[in-house]
Coordinates of C-alpha atoms and ligand atoms in Angstrom, one line a residue:
X279 CA -2.7 -30.9 2.4
X280 CA 0.5 -32.7 3.5
X281 CA 1.3 -32.2 7.4
X282 CA 3.6 -33.0 9.6
X283 CA 3.5 -32.5 13.8
X284 CA 7.0 -32.4 15.3
X285 CA 8.3 -30.9 18.3
X286 CA 8.6 -27.0 19.0
X287 CA 12.2 -28.4 20.1
X288 CA 13.0 -28.7 17.1
X289 CA 15.9 -26.6 15.8
X290 CA 14.7 -24.0 14.1
X291 CA 17.0 -23.9 11.1
X292 CA 16.4 -28.0 10.4
X293 CA 12.0 -27.4 11.1
X294 CA 13.0 -24.6 8.2
X295 CA 15.2 -27.7 5.8
X296 CA 12.3 -28.7 5.3
X297 CA 11.1 -26.2 3.6
X298 CA 7.7 -25.7 4.9
X299 CA 4.9 -23.4 3.0
X300 CA 3.4 -22.6 7.1
X301 CA 3.7 -23.4 10.2
X302 CA 0.8 -23.9 13.1
X303 CA 1.3 -23.8 16.8
X304 CA -1.0 -26.1 18.2
X305 CA -2.8 -25.0 22.0
X306 CA -1.9 -26.7 24.8
X307 CA -2.5 -28.0 28.7
X308 CA -0.4 -25.0 30.1
X309 CA -0.5 -21.2 30.7
X310 CA 2.3 -19.4 29.2
X311 CA 3.4 -18.1 33.0
X312 CA 3.9 -21.2 34.3
X313 CA 7.5 -22.5 34.7
X314 CA 8.4 -25.2 31.9
X315 CA 5.5 -23.7 29.8
X316 CA 6.2 -25.0 26.4
X317 CA 7.5 -22.2 24.3
X318 CA 9.9 -21.9 21.0
X319 CA 12.8 -20.1 19.6
X320 CA 12.1 -17.1 18.2
X321 CA 14.1 -17.2 15.0
X322 CA 10.4 -19.1 14.4
X323 CA 9.4 -15.9 13.7
X324 CA 11.9 -14.5 11.1
X325 CA 12.0 -17.6 9.0
X326 CA 9.9 -16.5 6.4
X327 CA 7.2 -18.9 6.4
X328 CA 3.8 -17.5 7.9
X329 CA 2.4 -18.7 11.1
X330 CA -1.0 -20.0 12.5
X331 CA -1.3 -19.7 16.6
X332 CA -4.1 -21.7 18.2
X333 CA -5.2 -20.7 21.7
X334 CA -2.5 -21.3 23.5
X335 CA -0.4 -21.0 20.2
X336 CA -2.0 -17.4 19.7
X337 CA -1.0 -16.5 23.7
X338 CA 2.7 -17.8 22.7
X339 CA 3.2 -15.4 19.4
X340 CA 1.4 -12.4 21.5
X341 CA 3.6 -13.2 24.2
X342 CA 6.9 -13.9 22.5
X343 CA 6.5 -10.8 20.2
X344 CA 5.6 -8.2 23.0
X345 CA 1.8 -8.3 23.7
X346 CA 0.1 -9.4 27.0
X347 CA -1.5 -12.5 27.8
X348 CA -2.8 -11.6 31.5
X349 CA -4.4 -14.6 34.0
X350 CA -7.9 -12.5 34.2
X351 CA -9.7 -15.3 36.1
X352 CA -12.5 -14.4 32.6
X353 CA -12.0 -18.3 31.1
X354 CA -14.0 -19.0 28.1
X355 CA -15.5 -22.8 27.7
X356 CA -17.5 -24.1 24.9
X357 CA -19.5 -22.6 22.3
X358 CA -18.7 -18.8 22.3
X359 CA -19.9 -15.5 19.8
X360 CA -16.6 -14.7 18.2
X361 CA -17.4 -10.8 15.9
X362 CA -14.5 -10.7 13.3
X363 CA -13.9 -6.4 13.8
X364 CA -11.7 -6.3 11.0
X365 CA -10.8 -7.5 7.4
X366 CA -8.5 -10.8 7.8
X367 CA -7.1 -12.7 5.5
X368 CA -8.2 -15.9 7.4
X369 CA -11.5 -14.7 7.7
X370 CA -12.1 -13.7 4.0
X371 CA -16.0 -13.5 3.2
X372 CA -17.0 -15.2 6.3
X373 CA -19.4 -14.2 8.3
X374 CA -19.0 -11.4 10.6
X375 CA -21.2 -12.7 13.6
X376 CA -20.0 -16.9 14.4
X377 CA -19.9 -19.1 17.0
X378 CA -17.2 -20.7 17.5
X379 CA -15.3 -22.9 20.3
X380 CA -13.3 -21.7 22.9
X381 CA -11.2 -23.3 25.9
X382 CA -9.2 -20.9 28.0
X383 CA -8.4 -20.1 30.7
X384 CA -5.9 -17.0 29.7
X385 CA -6.5 -14.5 27.5
X386 CA -4.5 -12.2 25.3
X387 CA -5.7 -8.6 26.5
X388 CA -2.7 -6.5 23.9
X389 CA -1.9 -7.3 20.9
X390 CA 2.0 -6.9 20.2
X391 CA 3.0 -3.7 18.9
X392 CA 2.3 -4.3 14.4
X393 CA -0.4 -5.9 14.7
X394 CA -4.3 -5.2 14.2
X395 CA -6.8 -7.0 16.4
X396 CA -9.4 -8.8 14.0
X397 CA -11.8 -10.4 16.2
X398 CA -13.6 -10.0 19.3
X399 CA -15.7 -11.5 21.8
X400 CA -18.4 -10.2 25.0
X401 CA -15.6 -11.6 27.3
X402 CA -12.0 -11.3 25.8
X403 CA -11.1 -8.2 23.6
X404 CA -8.3 -10.0 21.4
X405 CA -9.6 -13.6 19.8
X406 CA -8.1 -13.0 16.4
X407 CA -4.9 -11.1 16.0
X408 CA -3.0 -10.2 12.9
X409 CA 0.5 -8.8 11.3
X410 CA -0.6 -9.4 7.5
X411 CA 3.8 -8.0 6.9
X412 CA 5.1 -10.7 8.7
X413 CA 2.4 -13.5 7.8
X414 CA 2.2 -13.7 11.5
X415 CA -1.8 -14.7 12.6
X416 CA -3.4 -16.0 15.7
X417 CA -6.6 -17.1 17.3
X418 CA -7.7 -17.8 20.7
X419 CA -10.7 -20.5 19.3
X420 CA -10.6 -23.8 18.0
X421 CA -10.6 -23.9 14.7
X422 CA -9.6 -27.0 13.7
X423 CA -12.4 -29.0 16.0
X424 CA -16.2 -29.6 15.0
X425 CA -17.9 -27.4 16.9
X426 CA -16.6 -24.6 15.2
X427 CA -18.8 -24.7 12.9
X428 CA -17.0 -22.3 9.6
X429 CA -12.8 -23.6 11.5
X430 CA -12.2 -25.5 8.2
X431 CA -13.0 -22.3 5.8
X432 CA -10.3 -20.8 8.2
X433 CA -8.3 -22.9 8.5
X434 CA -8.6 -23.1 4.2
X435 CA -8.2 -19.2 4.3
X436 CA -4.9 -19.9 6.1
X437 CA -3.0 -22.4 3.8
X438 CA -4.3 -21.5 1.0
X439 CA -4.3 -17.5 0.6
X440 CA -1.4 -16.8 3.6
X441 CA 0.6 -20.1 2.5
X442 CA -0.2 -19.8 -1.0
X443 CA -0.8 -24.2 -0.8
X444 CA -2.6 -25.9 -3.4
X445 CA -4.3 -29.5 -2.3
X446 CA -2.2 -32.0 -3.7
X447 CA -1.9 -34.4 -1.3
X448 CA -4.8 -36.8 -1.7
X449 CA -5.1 -40.5 0.0
X450 CA -3.5 -42.4 -3.4
X451 CA 0.1 -40.3 -2.5
X452 CA -0.6 -41.2 0.6
X453 CA -0.6 -44.6 0.4
X454 CA 2.2 -45.1 -2.4
X455 CA 4.3 -43.2 0.5
X456 CA 3.9 -45.5 2.8
X457 CA 4.2 -48.5 0.9
X458 CA 7.8 -47.2 0.0
X459 CA 8.7 -46.5 3.5
X460 CA 7.6 -49.8 4.6
X461 CA 9.8 -51.7 1.6
X462 CA 12.9 -49.3 2.8
X463 CA 12.5 -50.1 6.2
X464 CA 12.3 -53.6 6.2
X465 CA 14.3 -54.4 2.8
X466 CA 14.0 -58.2 2.6
X467 CA 13.6 -59.4 6.2
X468 CA 10.7 -61.4 7.7
X469 CA 7.2 -59.3 9.1
X470 CA 4.8 -60.5 11.8
X471 CA 1.7 -58.1 12.3
X472 CA -1.1 -58.4 15.1
X473 CA -4.5 -58.8 13.8
X474 CA -6.7 -57.6 16.0
X475 CA -10.3 -57.9 13.5
X476 CA -10.2 -54.1 14.5
X477 CA -10.1 -51.3 11.0
X478 CA -6.5 -49.7 12.3
X479 CA -4.9 -53.7 12.4
X480 CA -7.1 -54.2 9.0
X481 CA -5.6 -51.5 7.7
X482 CA -2.2 -51.6 9.0
X483 CA -1.4 -55.0 7.8
X484 CA -3.2 -54.4 3.9
X485 CA -0.9 -51.8 3.5
X486 CA 2.1 -54.3 4.4
X487 CA 1.0 -56.6 2.4
X488 CA 0.6 -53.9 -0.2
X489 CA 4.3 -53.0 0.1
X490 CA 5.7 -56.7 0.5
X491 CA 3.4 -59.3 0.0
X492 CA 4.3 -63.1 1.3
X493 CA 7.0 -61.6 4.2
X494 CA 4.5 -60.6 5.7
X495 CA 2.8 -63.0 8.4
X496 CA -0.6 -61.7 10.5
X497 CA -1.1 -63.2 13.9
X498 CA -4.4 -63.0 15.5
X499 CA -4.1 -63.7 19.7
X500 CA -7.8 -64.7 21.4
X501 CA -6.9 -63.0 24.4
X502 CA -10.2 -64.5 25.8
X503 CA -11.4 -60.5 26.7
X504 CA -12.9 -60.3 23.0
X505 CA -16.4 -60.0 22.4
X506 CA -18.8 -63.2 21.4
X507 CA -17.7 -64.5 18.4
X508 CA -15.0 -62.1 17.5
X509 CA -12.0 -64.9 17.0
X510 CA -14.9 -67.1 14.5
X511 CA -14.7 -63.8 12.6
X512 CA -11.8 -62.8 12.1
X513 CA -10.6 -66.0 10.5
X514 CA -13.9 -66.0 8.8
X515 CA -12.7 -62.7 7.5
X516 CA -9.1 -62.9 7.0
X517 CA -8.1 -66.6 6.4
X518 CA -10.8 -67.4 4.4
X519 CA -12.1 -64.0 2.4
X520 CA -8.5 -62.6 1.8
X521 CA -6.1 -66.3 1.6
X522 CA -4.0 -63.8 4.0
X523 CA -0.8 -66.7 6.0
X524 CA -3.0 -66.0 9.0
X525 CA -2.0 -67.7 12.9
X526 CA -4.4 -67.7 15.1
X527 CA -2.8 -67.7 18.9
X528 CA -5.3 -68.8 21.5
X529 CA -3.6 -67.7 25.0
X530 CA -7.0 -66.7 26.6
X531 CA -5.9 -68.5 29.6
X532 CA -2.5 -67.0 30.0
X533 CA -4.2 -63.7 29.8
X534 CA -6.8 -64.6 32.0
X535 CA -4.3 -65.2 34.1
X536 CA -1.2 -62.7 34.0
X537 CA -4.1 -60.3 35.0
X538 CA -5.6 -62.4 37.9
X539 CA -5.9 -60.3 41.4
X540 CA -5.3 -56.9 39.2
X541 CA -7.9 -54.4 39.6
X542 CA -5.6 -51.2 39.2
X543 CA -5.9 -49.4 34.7
X544 CA -2.3 -49.0 34.2
X545 CA -1.6 -52.2 35.7
X546 CA -4.0 -54.1 33.4
X547 CA -2.7 -52.1 30.5
X548 CA 0.8 -52.9 30.9
X549 CA 0.2 -56.4 31.5
X550 CA -1.7 -56.8 28.3
X551 CA 1.3 -54.8 26.1
X552 CA 3.9 -56.7 27.7
X553 CA 1.3 -60.1 27.4
X554 CA 1.3 -59.5 23.7
X555 CA 4.6 -59.1 22.9
X556 CA 5.9 -62.2 24.5
X557 CA 3.3 -64.4 22.2
X558 CA 4.5 -62.5 19.0
X559 CA 7.9 -63.2 19.9
X560 CA 6.8 -66.3 20.1
X561 CA 5.5 -66.6 16.8
X562 CA 8.3 -64.5 15.6
X563 CA 11.3 -67.3 16.5
X564 CA 8.8 -69.6 14.2
X565 CA 8.5 -67.6 11.9
X566 CA 12.5 -67.3 10.2
X567 CA 13.3 -65.0 13.9
X568 CA 10.8 -62.3 12.4
X569 CA 13.0 -58.8 14.0
X570 CA 9.7 -56.2 12.5
X571 CA 6.0 -56.3 14.4
X572 CA 3.8 -53.6 12.7
X573 CA 1.0 -52.4 14.3
X574 CA -2.3 -50.0 13.8
X575 CA -1.3 -47.3 16.2
X576 CA -2.6 -44.3 15.2
X577 CA -2.4 -40.3 16.5
X578 CA -4.4 -40.1 18.8
X579 CA -3.3 -44.1 20.9
X580 CA 0.4 -42.0 20.8
X581 CA -1.1 -38.1 22.5
X582 CA -3.5 -39.8 25.0
X583 CA 0.0 -42.7 26.8
X584 CA 1.8 -39.2 27.2
X585 CA 4.1 -36.8 25.3
X586 CA 6.7 -33.9 26.5
X587 CA 4.2 -31.4 26.8
X588 CA 1.0 -33.6 26.5
X589 CA -0.4 -35.5 29.9
X590 CA -0.4 -39.4 30.3
X591 CA -4.6 -39.8 29.7
X592 CA -4.0 -43.9 29.8
X593 CA -0.8 -46.0 28.4
X594 CA -2.9 -47.6 25.2
X595 CA -1.4 -50.7 24.7
X596 CA 0.3 -51.2 21.9
X597 CA 2.0 -47.4 22.9
X598 CA 2.2 -47.2 27.0
X599 CA 1.9 -50.3 28.0
X600 CA 5.1 -51.9 25.6
X601 CA 7.2 -53.5 28.1
X602 CA 11.5 -51.7 28.2
X603 CA 12.8 -54.7 26.6
X604 CA 11.1 -55.2 23.4
X605 CA 13.3 -56.6 20.3
X606 CA 11.1 -56.3 17.6
X607 CA 12.0 -53.3 15.7
X608 CA 8.1 -51.8 14.8
X609 CA 6.1 -50.9 11.8
X610 CA 3.7 -48.1 12.4
X611 CA 2.3 -46.7 9.3
X612 CA -0.7 -45.3 11.0
X613 CA 1.1 -43.3 13.8
X614 CA 0.7 -39.9 12.0
X615 CA -3.4 -40.8 11.0
X616 CA -6.5 -40.3 13.0
X617 CA -9.2 -42.5 12.2
X618 CA -11.3 -41.4 9.7
X619 CA -8.4 -40.9 7.3
X620 CA -7.6 -44.6 8.7
X621 CA -11.3 -45.8 7.3
X622 CA -10.7 -43.5 3.6
X623 CA -7.3 -45.6 3.7
X624 CA -9.0 -48.6 4.0
X625 CA -12.2 -47.7 1.1
X626 CA -9.0 -46.8 -1.4
X627 CA -7.2 -50.2 -0.6
X628 CA -10.2 -52.6 -1.3
X629 CA -11.1 -53.2 2.9
X630 CA -14.8 -54.6 3.0
X631 CA -17.6 -52.1 4.7
X632 CA -18.0 -53.9 7.4
X633 CA -14.7 -54.2 8.5
X634 CA -13.9 -50.0 7.3
X635 CA -17.1 -49.2 9.0
X636 CA -16.2 -51.3 12.3
X637 CA -16.4 -49.3 15.5
X638 CA -13.3 -49.6 17.3
X639 CA -12.7 -52.5 19.9
X640 CA -9.7 -51.7 21.8
X641 CA -6.7 -53.9 21.9
X642 CA -7.3 -54.7 25.4
X643 CA -10.8 -55.9 25.4
X644 CA -13.4 -55.8 27.6
X645 CA -10.3 -56.4 30.5
X646 CA -10.8 -51.9 30.0
X647 CA -14.5 -52.3 30.6
X648 CA -14.5 -54.5 33.5
X649 CA -13.9 -52.0 36.7
X650 CA -12.1 -54.3 38.8
X651 CA -10.2 -57.6 39.2
X652 CA -11.6 -60.0 36.0
X653 CA -12.4 -63.4 36.6
X654 CA -13.6 -66.1 34.2
X655 CA -17.6 -65.1 36.0
X656 CA -17.3 -61.2 35.2
X657 CA -16.2 -61.5 31.8
X658 CA -18.6 -64.3 31.0
X659 CA -21.5 -61.8 31.5
X660 CA -20.0 -58.7 30.2
X661 CA -19.2 -60.7 26.9
X662 CA -23.2 -61.5 26.8
X663 CA -24.0 -58.2 28.1
X664 CA -22.0 -56.8 25.2
X665 CA -24.1 -58.9 22.6
X666 CA -27.2 -58.1 24.2
X667 CA -26.3 -53.9 23.6
X668 CA -24.8 -54.5 19.8
X669 CA -27.5 -56.8 18.7
X670 CA -29.9 -54.0 19.5
X671 CA -28.2 -50.6 18.6
X672 CA -27.8 -52.3 15.5
X673 CA -31.5 -53.0 15.1
X674 CA -32.4 -49.5 15.9
X675 CA -30.5 -48.6 13.0
X676 CA -28.1 -46.4 14.5
X677 CA -24.6 -49.0 15.2
X678 CA -22.6 -46.8 12.2
X679 CA -24.1 -43.4 13.4
X680 CA -21.8 -43.9 16.5
X681 CA -18.7 -44.0 16.9
X682 CA -19.2 -46.9 19.6
X683 CA -21.4 -48.7 21.5
X684 CA -21.6 -51.2 23.9
X685 CA -21.8 -52.1 28.0
X686 CA -19.7 -51.9 31.2
X687 CA -19.5 -53.7 33.7
X688 CA -18.6 -51.7 37.3
X689 CA -17.6 -53.4 40.3
X690 CA -20.4 -52.3 42.7
X691 CA -23.8 -54.7 43.0
X692 CA -27.2 -53.7 44.7
X693 CA -30.3 -55.0 46.0
X694 CA -33.1 -56.1 43.8
X695 CA -35.8 -57.7 43.4
X696 CA -37.0 -61.0 40.4
X697 CA -39.9 -63.4 40.9
X698 CA -40.3 -62.4 44.5
X699 CA -36.6 -63.0 45.8
X700 CA -34.0 -60.4 46.6
X701 CA -31.3 -60.5 44.5
X702 CA -27.9 -58.7 44.9
X703 CA -26.1 -58.6 41.6
X704 CA -23.9 -56.4 38.7
X705 CA -25.8 -53.6 37.0
X706 CA -24.4 -52.6 33.0
X707 CA -23.5 -49.3 32.2
X708 CA -24.8 -48.9 28.9
X709 CA -21.9 -46.7 26.9
X710 CA -23.1 -44.3 23.5
X711 CA -20.7 -42.1 21.6
X712 CA -20.6 -39.8 18.9
X713 CA -17.1 -39.0 17.7
X714 CA -15.0 -37.8 14.7
X715 CA -11.3 -38.9 15.6
X716 CA -11.9 -40.3 19.9
X717 CA -10.0 -37.6 20.5
X718 CA -13.3 -35.8 22.4
X719 CA -16.8 -37.4 22.4
X720 CA -20.0 -36.6 22.9
X721 CA -22.5 -39.0 25.3
X722 CA -25.2 -40.0 22.0
X723 CA -29.2 -39.1 22.7
X724 CA -30.4 -42.9 22.1
X725 CA -33.9 -42.8 22.1
X726 CA -36.0 -44.8 25.3
X727 CA -37.5 -47.0 23.0
X728 CA -34.1 -48.5 22.1
X729 CA -32.9 -47.9 26.4
X730 CA -35.7 -49.6 27.4
X731 CA -35.6 -53.0 25.2
X732 CA -31.9 -53.3 25.8
X733 CA -32.6 -52.9 29.6
X734 CA -35.2 -55.6 29.9
X735 CA -33.1 -57.8 27.8
X736 CA -29.9 -58.2 29.8
X737 CA -31.6 -58.1 32.4
X738 CA -33.8 -61.2 31.7
X739 CA -31.4 -62.7 29.6
X740 CA -27.9 -62.0 31.4
X741 CA -27.6 -63.6 34.9
X742 CA -25.7 -62.0 37.1
X743 CA -27.0 -58.7 35.9
X744 CA -30.1 -57.4 37.9
X745 CA -29.6 -53.0 37.5
X746 CA -29.0 -51.0 33.8
X747 CA -27.4 -48.1 33.9
X748 CA -26.8 -45.3 30.9
X749 CA -23.9 -43.1 31.0
X750 CA -24.2 -39.3 30.4
X751 CA -21.0 -38.1 30.2
X752 CA -18.9 -36.9 27.1
X753 CA -15.0 -36.9 26.6
X754 CA -14.3 -34.4 28.5
X755 CA -14.4 -34.9 31.3
X756 CA -15.0 -38.8 30.8
X757 CA -12.8 -40.8 28.4
X758 CA -14.8 -43.7 26.3
X759 CA -13.8 -46.5 27.6
X760 CA -13.9 -46.9 31.5
X761 CA -10.6 -47.5 32.1
Ligands
XMP924 P1 -10.5 -43.7 25.5 O1 -11.1 -44.4 26.5 O2 -9.1 -42.9 25.8 O3 -10.6 -44.0 24.3 O4 -11.4 -42.0 25.1 C1 -10.4 -43.4 22.8 C2 -10.5 -44.3 21.7 O5 -9.5 -45.6 21.7 C3 -9.3 -46.8 22.0 N1 -8.8 -47.7 22.7 C4 -7.8 -48.1 22.9 N2 -7.7 -48.7 21.2 N3 -5.7 -50.3 22.7 C5 -6.1 -49.7 21.5 O6 -6.2 -50.5 21.0 C6 -5.6 -49.3 24.2 O7 -5.3 -49.7 24.7 C7 -6.7 -48.1 24.0 N4 -7.0 -47.2 25.4 C8 -8.3 -46.9 24.3 C9 -11.7 -46.8 22.9 O8 -12.0 -48.0 22.1 C10 -11.4 -45.5 21.7 O9 -12.1 -45.8 20.8

């Protein structure tokens, strides 16, 4: 199904002019009772378009149409047993008892007049409500997360049975539309694309190449913050296997110098974002003053860098880390997609499996895995440690099951004893997570024997390391990277 994410501020007439078959109100971090809580013009309820409110969205529906949302103090977080109490197009033939994922503090305690309550939980009386006459629906739980096992079916019921949609939005049609948009945006101008070797920039480059061919020049920047042998691998794949016009900029000294003595994670991210752009500007000047810059920005990068209604978690180097005086016009063909969709697109575009299924690696590279200041010595420790972790994870056959697996270098040191000598050295933290889209993640239950092998190799093979720890934090409350 084709969908667009628009701001709740968009005038309702403009929203309706796009002829949506259905409108979904998302969840959000605020309470409907606080000042400045996100709201929407209530003309939306008179537009004749079916509406589904999720979590905060359901509470907003209840509040705006005359129901009651209470700050009861009885929140629900995590897996919760739901009881469907009344027949509903949303639940169709699904079991009356099912687990759903909840994450809310306020609760709907009374549905608006004309609504019926269709599901409850032990803690809340209104877990789903609807007014089929007006086609307005609300669910307190999150059907969109994998932890609600029947959630996709509930969404399908809304889309197929309530909105009358049909599944015609395929990857082929997404690619065709993206190609048309890229051509319309850049015309016959020169374009450069930052290529990191990761899946996002590779897919963005392949897509833009499909759209405008030789107008595109790809730039690979060796920031000095890369993993072991990464620069050679990227060059090999893109220049030799794909015959893509690739400019390789060796900028390690420049990045490491710009980061000298910088310990604050947000400052690191901004410095890296800006240094990337300065390098691209120099390359552009050598390429007929290319005015367009392709980035493999994904939707989660945008959300986490902070939007009007989403809190800023961290400035992704390619969004919040961009300098204010950016001269380029950005071409970001993946900015409405999540990583799983980008991988499907990569396969459709014929990219090799080892690129499409590579674990994500952030643009700021090892810099956001070295807590505190970055020095060539600390970079070397982490680079060697990371290579050990990746090698052992691959050897154990776990690489593709994990969203990411890597090493982190904290700022503390601890005392140890090796060969009867006292040591005072760094620990390495092993981080391994499973995830579907990086918005949430679970720490991976790595087998003890794999942890043991990684631990003993790290201590034996990486000078400067005398202890190994395993990070058992999910996201939330942690993030995947340490900075
Ligand atoms: P966090 O640490 O926020 O990361 O849980 C979510 C996903 O995004 C990657 N990441 C980045 N990727 N530039 C990128 O290209 C960045 O600045 C950046 N920061 C985090 C991270 O590796 C994970 O996959």
